[in-house]
Coordinates of N, CA and C in Angstrom, one line a residue:
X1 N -75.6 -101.9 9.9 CA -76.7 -101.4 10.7 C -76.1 -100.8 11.9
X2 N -76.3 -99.7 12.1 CA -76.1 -98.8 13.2 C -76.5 -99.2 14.8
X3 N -76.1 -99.2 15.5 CA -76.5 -99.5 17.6 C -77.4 -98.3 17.2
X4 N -78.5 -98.7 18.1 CA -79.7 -98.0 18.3 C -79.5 -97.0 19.5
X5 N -79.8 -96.0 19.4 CA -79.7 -94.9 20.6 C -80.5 -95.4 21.5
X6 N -80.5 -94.8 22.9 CA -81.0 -95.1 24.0 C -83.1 -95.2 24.1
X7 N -83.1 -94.0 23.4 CA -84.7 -94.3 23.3 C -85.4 -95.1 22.1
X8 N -84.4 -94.9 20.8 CA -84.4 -96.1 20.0 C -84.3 -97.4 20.3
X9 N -83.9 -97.8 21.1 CA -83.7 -99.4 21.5 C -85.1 -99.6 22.4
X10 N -85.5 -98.4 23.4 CA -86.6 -98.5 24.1 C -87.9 -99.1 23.2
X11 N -87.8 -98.2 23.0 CA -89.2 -98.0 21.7 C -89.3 -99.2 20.8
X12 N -88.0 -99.9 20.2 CA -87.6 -101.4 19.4 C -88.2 -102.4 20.5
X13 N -88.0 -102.0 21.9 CA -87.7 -103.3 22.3 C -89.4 -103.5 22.7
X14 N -90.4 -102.4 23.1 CA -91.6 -102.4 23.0 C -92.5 -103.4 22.1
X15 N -92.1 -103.0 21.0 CA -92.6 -103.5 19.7 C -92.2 -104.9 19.3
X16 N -90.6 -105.0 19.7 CA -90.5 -106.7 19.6 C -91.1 -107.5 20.7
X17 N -91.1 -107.0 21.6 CA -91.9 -107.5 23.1 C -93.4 -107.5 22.6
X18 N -94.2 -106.8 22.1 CA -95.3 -106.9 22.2 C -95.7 -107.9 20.7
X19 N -94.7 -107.8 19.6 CA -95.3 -108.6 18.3 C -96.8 -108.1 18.0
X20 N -96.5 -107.2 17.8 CA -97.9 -106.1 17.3 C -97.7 -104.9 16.9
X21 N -98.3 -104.5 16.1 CA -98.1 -102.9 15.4 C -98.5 -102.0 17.1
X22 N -98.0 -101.1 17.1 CA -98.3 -100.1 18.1 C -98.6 -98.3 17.4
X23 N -99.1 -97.8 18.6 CA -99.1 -96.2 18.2 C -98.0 -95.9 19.2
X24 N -97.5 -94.6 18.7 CA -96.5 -93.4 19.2 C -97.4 -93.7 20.5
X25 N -98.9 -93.6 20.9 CA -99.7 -93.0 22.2 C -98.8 -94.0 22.7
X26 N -99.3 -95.4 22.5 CA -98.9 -96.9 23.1 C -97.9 -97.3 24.0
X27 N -96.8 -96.6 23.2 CA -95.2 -96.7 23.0 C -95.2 -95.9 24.5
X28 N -95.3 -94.3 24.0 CA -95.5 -93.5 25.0 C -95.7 -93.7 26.9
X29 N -97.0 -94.4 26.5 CA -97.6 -94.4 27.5 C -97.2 -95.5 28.3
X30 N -96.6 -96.9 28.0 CA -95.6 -97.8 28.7 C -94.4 -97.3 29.3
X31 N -94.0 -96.3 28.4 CA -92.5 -95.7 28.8 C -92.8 -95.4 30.0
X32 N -93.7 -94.5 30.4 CA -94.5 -93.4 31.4 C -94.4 -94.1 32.6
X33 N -94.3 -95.7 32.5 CA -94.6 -96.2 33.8 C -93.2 -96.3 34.2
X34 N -92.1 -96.0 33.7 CA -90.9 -96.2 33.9 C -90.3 -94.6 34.8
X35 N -90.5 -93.9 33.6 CA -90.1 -92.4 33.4 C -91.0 -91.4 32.3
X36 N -91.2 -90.1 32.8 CA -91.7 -89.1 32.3 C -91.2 -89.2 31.1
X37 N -92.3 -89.1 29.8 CA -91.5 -88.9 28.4 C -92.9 -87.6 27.4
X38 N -92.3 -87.2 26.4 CA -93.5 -86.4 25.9 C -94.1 -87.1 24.9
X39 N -95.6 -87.6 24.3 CA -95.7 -87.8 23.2 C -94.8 -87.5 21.8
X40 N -94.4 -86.6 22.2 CA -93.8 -85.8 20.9 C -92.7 -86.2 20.5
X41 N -91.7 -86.7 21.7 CA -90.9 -87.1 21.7 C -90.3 -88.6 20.9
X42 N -91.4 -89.2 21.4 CA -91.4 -90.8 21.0 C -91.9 -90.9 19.3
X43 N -93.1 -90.1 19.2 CA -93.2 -89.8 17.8 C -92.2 -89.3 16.6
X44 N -91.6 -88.4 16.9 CA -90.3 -87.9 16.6 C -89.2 -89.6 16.5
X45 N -88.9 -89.9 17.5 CA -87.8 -91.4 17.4 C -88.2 -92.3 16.8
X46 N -89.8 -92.2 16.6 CA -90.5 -93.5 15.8 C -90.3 -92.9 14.4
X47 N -90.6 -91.6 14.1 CA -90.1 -91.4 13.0 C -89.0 -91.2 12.2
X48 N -88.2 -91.3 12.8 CA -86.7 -91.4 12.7 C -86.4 -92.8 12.3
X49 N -86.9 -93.9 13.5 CA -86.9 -95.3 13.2 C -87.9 -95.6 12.0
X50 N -88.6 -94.9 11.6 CA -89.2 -95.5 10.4 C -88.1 -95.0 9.1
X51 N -88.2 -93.5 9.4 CA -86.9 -93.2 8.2 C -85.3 -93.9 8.0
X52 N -85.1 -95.0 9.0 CA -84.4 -95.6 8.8 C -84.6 -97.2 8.5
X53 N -85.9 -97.0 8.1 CA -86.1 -98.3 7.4 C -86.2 -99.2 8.7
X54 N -86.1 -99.1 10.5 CA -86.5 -99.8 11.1 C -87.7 -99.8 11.7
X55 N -88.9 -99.3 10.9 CA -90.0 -99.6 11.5 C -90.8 -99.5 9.8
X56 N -91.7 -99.8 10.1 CA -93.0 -99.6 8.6 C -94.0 -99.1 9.6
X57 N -94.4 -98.5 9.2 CA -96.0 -97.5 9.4 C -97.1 -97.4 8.3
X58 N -98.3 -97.7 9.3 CA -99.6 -97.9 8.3 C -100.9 -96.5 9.2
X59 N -101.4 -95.9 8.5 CA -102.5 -95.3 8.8 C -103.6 -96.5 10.0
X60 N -104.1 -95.8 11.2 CA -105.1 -96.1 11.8 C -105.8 -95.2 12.1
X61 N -106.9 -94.7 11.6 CA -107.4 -93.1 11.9 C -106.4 -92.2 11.6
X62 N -106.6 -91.4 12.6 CA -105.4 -89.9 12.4 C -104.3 -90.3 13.0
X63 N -103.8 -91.7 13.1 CA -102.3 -92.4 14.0 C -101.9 -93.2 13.4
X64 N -100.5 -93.1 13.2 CA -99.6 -94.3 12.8 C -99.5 -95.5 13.8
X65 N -99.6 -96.4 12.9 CA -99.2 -97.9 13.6 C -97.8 -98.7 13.5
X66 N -97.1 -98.2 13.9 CA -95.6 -98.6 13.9 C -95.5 -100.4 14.1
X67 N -94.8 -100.8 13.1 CA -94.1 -102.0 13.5 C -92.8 -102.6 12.7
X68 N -92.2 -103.4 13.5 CA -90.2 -103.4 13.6 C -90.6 -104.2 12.2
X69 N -89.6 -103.7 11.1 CA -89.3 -104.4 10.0 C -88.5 -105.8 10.3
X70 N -87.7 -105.8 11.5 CA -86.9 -106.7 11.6 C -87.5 -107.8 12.8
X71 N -86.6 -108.8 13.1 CA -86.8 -109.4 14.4 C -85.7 -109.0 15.5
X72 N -85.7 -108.9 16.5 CA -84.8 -108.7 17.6 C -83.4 -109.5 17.1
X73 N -83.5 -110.9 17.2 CA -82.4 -111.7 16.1 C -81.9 -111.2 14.8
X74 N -82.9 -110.7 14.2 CA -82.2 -110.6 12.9 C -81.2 -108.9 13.2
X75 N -81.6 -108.1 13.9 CA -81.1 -107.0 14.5 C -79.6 -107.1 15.3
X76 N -80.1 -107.9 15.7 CA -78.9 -108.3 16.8 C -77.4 -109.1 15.8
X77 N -78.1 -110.2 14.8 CA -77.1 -110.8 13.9 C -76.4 -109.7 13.1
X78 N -77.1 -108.2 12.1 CA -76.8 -107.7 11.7 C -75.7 -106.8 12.1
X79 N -76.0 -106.4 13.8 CA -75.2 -105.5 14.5 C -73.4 -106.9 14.5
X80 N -74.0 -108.1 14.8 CA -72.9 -109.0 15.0 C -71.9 -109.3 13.5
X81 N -72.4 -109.0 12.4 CA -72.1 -109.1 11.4 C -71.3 -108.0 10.9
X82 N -71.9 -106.8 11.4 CA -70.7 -105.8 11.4 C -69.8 -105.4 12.1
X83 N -69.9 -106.2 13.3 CA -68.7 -106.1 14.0 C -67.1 -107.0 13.2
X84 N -68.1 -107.6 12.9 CA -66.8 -108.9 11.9 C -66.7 -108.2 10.5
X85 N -67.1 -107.5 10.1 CA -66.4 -106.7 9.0 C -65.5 -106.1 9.2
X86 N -66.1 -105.2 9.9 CA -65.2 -103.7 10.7 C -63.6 -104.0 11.2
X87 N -63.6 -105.7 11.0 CA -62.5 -106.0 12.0 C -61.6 -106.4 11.3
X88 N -60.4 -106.5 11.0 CA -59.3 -107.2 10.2 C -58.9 -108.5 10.9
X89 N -59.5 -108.5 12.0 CA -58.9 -110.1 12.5 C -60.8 -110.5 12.3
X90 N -61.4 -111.2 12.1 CA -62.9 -111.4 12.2 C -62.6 -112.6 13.3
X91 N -61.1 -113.6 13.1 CA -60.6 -115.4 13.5 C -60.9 -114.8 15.1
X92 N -60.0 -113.4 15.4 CA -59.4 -113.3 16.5 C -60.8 -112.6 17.5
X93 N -61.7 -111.9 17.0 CA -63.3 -111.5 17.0 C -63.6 -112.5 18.1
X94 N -63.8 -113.4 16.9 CA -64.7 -114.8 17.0 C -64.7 -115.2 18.6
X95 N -63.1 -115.6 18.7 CA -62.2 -116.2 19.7 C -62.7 -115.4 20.9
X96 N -62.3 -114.5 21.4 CA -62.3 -113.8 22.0 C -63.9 -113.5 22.5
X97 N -64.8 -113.8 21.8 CA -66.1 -113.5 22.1 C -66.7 -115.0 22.3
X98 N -66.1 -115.8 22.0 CA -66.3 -117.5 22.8 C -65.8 -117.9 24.3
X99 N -64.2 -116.9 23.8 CA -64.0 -116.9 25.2 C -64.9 -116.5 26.5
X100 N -65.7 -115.2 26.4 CA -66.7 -114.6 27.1 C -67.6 -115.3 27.4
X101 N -68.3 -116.0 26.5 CA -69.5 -116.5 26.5 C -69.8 -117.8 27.6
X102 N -71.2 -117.8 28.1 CA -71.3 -118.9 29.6 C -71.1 -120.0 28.4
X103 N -70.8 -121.6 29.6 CA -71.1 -122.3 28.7 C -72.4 -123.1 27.8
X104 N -73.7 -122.3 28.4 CA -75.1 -122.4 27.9 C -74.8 -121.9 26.5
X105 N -74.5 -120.1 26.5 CA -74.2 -119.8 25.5 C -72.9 -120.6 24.4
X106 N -72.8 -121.0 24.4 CA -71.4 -122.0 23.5 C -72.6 -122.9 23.2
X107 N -73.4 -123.7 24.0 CA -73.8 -125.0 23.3 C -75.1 -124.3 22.4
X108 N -75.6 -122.9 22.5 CA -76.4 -122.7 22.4 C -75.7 -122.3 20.4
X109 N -74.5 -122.2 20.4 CA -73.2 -121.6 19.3 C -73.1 -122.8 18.7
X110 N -73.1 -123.8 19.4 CA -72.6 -124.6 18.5 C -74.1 -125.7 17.9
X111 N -75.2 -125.3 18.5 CA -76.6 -125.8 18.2 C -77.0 -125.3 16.8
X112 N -76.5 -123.3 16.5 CA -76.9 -122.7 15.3 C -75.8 -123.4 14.3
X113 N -74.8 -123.3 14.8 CA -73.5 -123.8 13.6 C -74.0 -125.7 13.1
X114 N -74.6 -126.2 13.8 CA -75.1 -127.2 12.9 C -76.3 -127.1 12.2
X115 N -77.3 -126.8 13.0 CA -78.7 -126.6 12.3 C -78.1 -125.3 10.7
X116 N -77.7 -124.2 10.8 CA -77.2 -123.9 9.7 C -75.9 -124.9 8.9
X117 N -74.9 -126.0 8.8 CA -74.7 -126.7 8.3 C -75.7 -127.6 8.0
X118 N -76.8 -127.8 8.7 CA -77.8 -128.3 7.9 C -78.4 -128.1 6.7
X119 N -79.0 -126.5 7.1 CA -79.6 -126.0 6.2 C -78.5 -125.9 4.8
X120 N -77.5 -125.6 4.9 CA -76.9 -125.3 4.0 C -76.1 -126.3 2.5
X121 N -76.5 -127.9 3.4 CA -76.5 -129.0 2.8 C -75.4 -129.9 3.1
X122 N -74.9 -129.1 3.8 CA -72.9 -129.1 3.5 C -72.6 -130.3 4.5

């Protein structure tokens, strides 16, 4: 799964923030309070994000209702999953990205690595 462009991640992060289908207007018009943007524009990115399988769209009147196929998590795991492909060391990855991490984030690392050893039976 591909890093989301700059207005693409906008527009994702709307949608995961709100947990509701939205319109291009919707989308739009939150941006607005930030920075100038066109309708046309966001419509255009949302379509793009749907043609990439990251959004579904349903008819509401004469407007689409956009919403994230995915969760912010499951997005975020997928982008972290290809980082450890992409890589011939995935050991040295790992390391190095523990090294970074606060130590909130670590216990928060080693909270998933049990609860999935849980699930997993093992």
């Amino acid at each position: 799964m591909r890093q989301l462009g700059d207005l693409e991640a906008e527009i994702m992060d709307r949608l995961w923030s709100w947990g509701r289908p939205a319109t291009a207007r919707e989308v739009r018009d939150d941006l607005n309070k930030k920075r100038p943007i066109a309708y046309s524009t966001v419509k255009t990115v949302a379509d793009i994000l749907y043609n990439k399988g990251m959004l579904s769209r349903e008819k509401d009147g004469r407007a689409w209702l956009y919403r994230a196929t995915c969760t912010r998590q499951q997005y975020t795991a997928a982008r972290m999953q290809d980082a450890l492909e992409d890589n011939p060391d995935p050991a040295g990855v790992l390391l190095s990205f523990v090294e970074q991490i606060s130590a909130d984030e670590v216990q928060a690392l080693r909270s998933a690595l049990r609860a999935a050893k849980r699930r997993s039976g093992s």
